[in-house]
Short mmCIF file of C-alpha atoms and ligand atoms in Angstrom, two decimals:
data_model
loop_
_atom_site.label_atom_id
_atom_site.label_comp_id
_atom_site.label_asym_id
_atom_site.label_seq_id
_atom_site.Cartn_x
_atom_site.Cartn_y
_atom_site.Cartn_z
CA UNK A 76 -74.28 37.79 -28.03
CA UNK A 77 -76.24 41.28 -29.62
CA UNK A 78 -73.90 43.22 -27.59
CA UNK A 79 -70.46 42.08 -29.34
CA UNK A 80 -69.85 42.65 -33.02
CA UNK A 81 -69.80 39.88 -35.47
CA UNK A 82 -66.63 40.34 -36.71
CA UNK A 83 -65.18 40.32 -32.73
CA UNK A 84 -67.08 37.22 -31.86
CA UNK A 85 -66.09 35.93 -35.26
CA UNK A 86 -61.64 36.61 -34.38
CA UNK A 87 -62.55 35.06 -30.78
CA UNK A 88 -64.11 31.86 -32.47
CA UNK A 89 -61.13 31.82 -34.76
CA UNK A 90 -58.56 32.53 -31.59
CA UNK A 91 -60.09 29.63 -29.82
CA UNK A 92 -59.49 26.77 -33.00
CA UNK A 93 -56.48 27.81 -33.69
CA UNK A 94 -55.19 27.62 -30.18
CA UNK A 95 -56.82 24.06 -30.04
CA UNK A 96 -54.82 23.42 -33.61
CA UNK A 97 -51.96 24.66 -32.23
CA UNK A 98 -52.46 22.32 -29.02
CA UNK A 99 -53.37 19.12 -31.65
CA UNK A 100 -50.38 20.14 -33.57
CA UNK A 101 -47.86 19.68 -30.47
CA UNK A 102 -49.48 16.20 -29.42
CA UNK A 103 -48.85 14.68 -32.69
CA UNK A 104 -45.46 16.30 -33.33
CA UNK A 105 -44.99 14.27 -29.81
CA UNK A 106 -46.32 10.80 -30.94
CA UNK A 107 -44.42 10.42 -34.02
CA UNK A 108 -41.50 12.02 -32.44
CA UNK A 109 -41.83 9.12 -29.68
CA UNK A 110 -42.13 6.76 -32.25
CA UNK A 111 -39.11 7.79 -34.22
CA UNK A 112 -37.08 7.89 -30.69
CA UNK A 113 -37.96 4.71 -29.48
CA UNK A 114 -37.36 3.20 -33.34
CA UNK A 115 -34.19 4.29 -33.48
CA UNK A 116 -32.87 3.85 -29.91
CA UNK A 117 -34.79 1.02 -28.42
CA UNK A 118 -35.50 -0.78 -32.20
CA UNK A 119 -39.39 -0.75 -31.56
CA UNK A 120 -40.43 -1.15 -34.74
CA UNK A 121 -44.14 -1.68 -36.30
CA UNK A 122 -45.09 -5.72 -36.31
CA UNK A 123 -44.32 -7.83 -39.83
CA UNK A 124 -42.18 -6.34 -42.97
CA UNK A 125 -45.17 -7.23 -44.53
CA UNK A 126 -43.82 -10.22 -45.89
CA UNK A 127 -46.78 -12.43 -47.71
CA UNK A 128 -47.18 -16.04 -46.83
CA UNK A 129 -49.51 -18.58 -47.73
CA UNK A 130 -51.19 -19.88 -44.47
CA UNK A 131 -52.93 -22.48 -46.38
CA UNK A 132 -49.72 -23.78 -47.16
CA UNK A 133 -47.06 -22.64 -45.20
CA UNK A 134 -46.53 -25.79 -43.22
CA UNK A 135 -45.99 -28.18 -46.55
CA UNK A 136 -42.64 -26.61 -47.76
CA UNK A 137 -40.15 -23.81 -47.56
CA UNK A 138 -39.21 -22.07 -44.57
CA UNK A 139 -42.04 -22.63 -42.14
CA UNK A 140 -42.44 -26.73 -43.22
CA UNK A 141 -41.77 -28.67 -39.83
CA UNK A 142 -38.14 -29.81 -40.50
CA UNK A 143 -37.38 -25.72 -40.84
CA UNK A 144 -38.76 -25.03 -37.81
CA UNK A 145 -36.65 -23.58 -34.78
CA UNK A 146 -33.12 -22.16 -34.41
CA UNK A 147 -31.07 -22.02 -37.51
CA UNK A 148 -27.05 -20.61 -37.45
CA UNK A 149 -26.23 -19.39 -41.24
CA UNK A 150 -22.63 -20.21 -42.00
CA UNK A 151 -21.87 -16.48 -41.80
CA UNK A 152 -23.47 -16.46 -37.97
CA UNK A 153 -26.90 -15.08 -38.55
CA UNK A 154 -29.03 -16.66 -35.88
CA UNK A 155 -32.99 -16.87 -37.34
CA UNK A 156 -35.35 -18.88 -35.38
CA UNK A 157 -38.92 -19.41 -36.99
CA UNK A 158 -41.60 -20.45 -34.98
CA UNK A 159 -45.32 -21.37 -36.28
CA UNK A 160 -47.80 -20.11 -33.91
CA UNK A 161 -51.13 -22.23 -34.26
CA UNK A 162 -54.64 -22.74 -31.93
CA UNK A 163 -53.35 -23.51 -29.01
CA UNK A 164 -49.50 -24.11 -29.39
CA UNK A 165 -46.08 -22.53 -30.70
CA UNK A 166 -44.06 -25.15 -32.92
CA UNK A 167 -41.48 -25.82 -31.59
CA UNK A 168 -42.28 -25.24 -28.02
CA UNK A 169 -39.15 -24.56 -26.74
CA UNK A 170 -36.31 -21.95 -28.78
CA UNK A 171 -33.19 -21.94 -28.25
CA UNK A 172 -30.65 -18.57 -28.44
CA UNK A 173 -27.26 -16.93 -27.41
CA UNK A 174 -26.71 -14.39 -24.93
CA UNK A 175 -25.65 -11.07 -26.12
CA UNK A 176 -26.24 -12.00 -30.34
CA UNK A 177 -27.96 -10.51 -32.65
CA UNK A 178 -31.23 -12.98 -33.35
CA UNK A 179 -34.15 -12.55 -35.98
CA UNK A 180 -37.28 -14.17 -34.93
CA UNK A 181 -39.85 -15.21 -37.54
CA UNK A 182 -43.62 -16.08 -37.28
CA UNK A 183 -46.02 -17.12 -39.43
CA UNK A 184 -49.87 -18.74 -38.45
CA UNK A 185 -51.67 -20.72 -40.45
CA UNK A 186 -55.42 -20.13 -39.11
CA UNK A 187 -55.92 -16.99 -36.73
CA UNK A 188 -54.11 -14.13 -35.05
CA UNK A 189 -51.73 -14.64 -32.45
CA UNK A 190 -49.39 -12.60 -30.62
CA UNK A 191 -45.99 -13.20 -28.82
CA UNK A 192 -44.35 -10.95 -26.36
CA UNK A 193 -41.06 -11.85 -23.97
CA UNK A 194 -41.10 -9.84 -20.88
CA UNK A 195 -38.18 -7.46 -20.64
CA UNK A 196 -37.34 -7.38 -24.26
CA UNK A 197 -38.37 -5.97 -27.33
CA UNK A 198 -40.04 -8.98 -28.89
CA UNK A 199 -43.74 -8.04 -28.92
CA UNK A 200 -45.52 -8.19 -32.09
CA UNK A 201 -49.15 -9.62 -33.74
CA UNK A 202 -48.60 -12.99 -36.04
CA UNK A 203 -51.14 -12.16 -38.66
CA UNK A 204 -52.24 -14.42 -41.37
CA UNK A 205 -51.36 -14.27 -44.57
CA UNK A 206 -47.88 -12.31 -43.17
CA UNK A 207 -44.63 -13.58 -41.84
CA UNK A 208 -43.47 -11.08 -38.07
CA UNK A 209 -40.24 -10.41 -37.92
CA UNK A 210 -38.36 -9.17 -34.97
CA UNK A 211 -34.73 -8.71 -34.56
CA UNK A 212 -33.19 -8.40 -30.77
CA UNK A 213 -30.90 -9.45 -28.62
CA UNK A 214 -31.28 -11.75 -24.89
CA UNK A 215 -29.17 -10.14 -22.49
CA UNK A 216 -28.91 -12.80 -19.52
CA UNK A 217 -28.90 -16.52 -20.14
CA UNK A 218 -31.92 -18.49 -18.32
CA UNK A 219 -35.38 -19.65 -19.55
CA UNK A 220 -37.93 -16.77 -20.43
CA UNK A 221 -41.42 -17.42 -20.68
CA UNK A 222 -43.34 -16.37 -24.56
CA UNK A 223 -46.64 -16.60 -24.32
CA UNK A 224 -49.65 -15.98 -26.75
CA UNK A 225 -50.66 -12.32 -26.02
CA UNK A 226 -53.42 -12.03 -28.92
CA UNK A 227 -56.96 -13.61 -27.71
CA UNK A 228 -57.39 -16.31 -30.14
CA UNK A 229 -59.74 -19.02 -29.01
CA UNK A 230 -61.04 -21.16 -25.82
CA UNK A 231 -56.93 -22.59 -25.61
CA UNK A 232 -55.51 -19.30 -25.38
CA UNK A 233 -54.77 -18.96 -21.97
CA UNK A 234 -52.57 -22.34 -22.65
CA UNK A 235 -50.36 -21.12 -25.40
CA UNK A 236 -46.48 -20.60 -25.12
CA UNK A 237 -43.48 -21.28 -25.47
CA UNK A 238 -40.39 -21.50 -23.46
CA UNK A 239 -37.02 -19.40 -24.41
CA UNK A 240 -33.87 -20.86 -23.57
CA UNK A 241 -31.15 -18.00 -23.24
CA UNK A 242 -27.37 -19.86 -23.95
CA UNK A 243 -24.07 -18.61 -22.92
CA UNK A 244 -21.99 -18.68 -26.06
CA UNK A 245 -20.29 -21.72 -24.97
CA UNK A 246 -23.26 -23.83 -24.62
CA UNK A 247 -24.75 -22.49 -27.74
CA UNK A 248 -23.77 -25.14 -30.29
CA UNK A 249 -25.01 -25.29 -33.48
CA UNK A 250 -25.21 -29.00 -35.27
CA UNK A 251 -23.37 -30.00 -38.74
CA UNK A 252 -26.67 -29.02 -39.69
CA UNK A 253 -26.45 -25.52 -38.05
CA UNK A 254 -29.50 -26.35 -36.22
CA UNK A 255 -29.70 -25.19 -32.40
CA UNK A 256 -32.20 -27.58 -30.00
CA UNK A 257 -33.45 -26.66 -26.25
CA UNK A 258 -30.93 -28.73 -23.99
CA UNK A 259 -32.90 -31.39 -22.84
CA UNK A 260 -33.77 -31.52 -18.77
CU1 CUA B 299 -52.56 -17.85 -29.63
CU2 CUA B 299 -53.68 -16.55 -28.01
#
């Protein structure tokens, strides 16, 4: 480069970065724009609302202790189902929900990292933890849909899911209780 001026070869350098800044620039205008899109129209959202929870003793009271476990209708409607996901199994195994209703779905693990995902929907997140996942959405058709563990987490994984049981309003009936159960079959 003895033939070309410093201060040319210098601009050209200077040319060349910025047009590479430039091209930078648009990609990650383009992923956070994507992720701002498909947050507000398709309500992806990032897992857990980092919500702290005990795992050494989320199973012995409050909301994840056994007897809490499952589908829960609040007296105003709210449908919340919480699920425990543990090495190898989701407690309870089987959910139950209504078509076409807004329903939260909450998580919590009391030894490693799982995941669950339900194909066709928008339930896909990481159970961390120490943290309680929360996903709100909405089942469309009525049928079973399969949730399994999506999150290597030990020699069982391959074995861990749970079923989803999609109600027609009619047949979802909640208890005195408010409590929801898998029809039996
Ligand atoms: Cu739980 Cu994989």
């Amino acid at each position: 480069m003895t033939d070309i001026h410093p201060e040319v070869h210098e601009r050209r350098i200077l040319g060349t970065e910025l047009l590479w800044a430039f091209g930078v620039g648009i990609l990650i205008a383009a992923t956070l724009g994507m992720i701002v899109f498909t947050a507000l129209t398709m309500g992806i959202n990032p897992p857990s609302n980092v919500e702290r929870i005990d795992p050494k003793t989320l199973h012995l009271s409050g909301e994840f202790a056994e007897h809490n476990l499952g589908t829960t209708v609040s007296p105003a409607g709210d449908v919340t189902v919480r699920v425990v996901a543990t090495q190898f199994m989701f407690v309870p195994r089987c959910i139950a929900v209504p078509r076409g209703r807004r329903v939260t779905l909450r998580l919590a693990t009391p030894d490693v990292v799982h995941g669950i995902l339900v194909t066709g929907t928008n339930v896909n997140t990481m159970v961390v933890p120490g943290f309680v996942a929360q996903v709100h959405t909405e089942f469309i058709r009525t049928g079973e849909m399969l949730m399994p563990c999506h999150e290597y987490c030990g020699i069982g994984h391959s074995e861990m899911w749970a079923t989803v049981q999609v109600m027609s309003e009619s047949d979802f009936k909640p208890g005195p209780d408010g409590r929801v159960s898998c029809a039996q079959r």
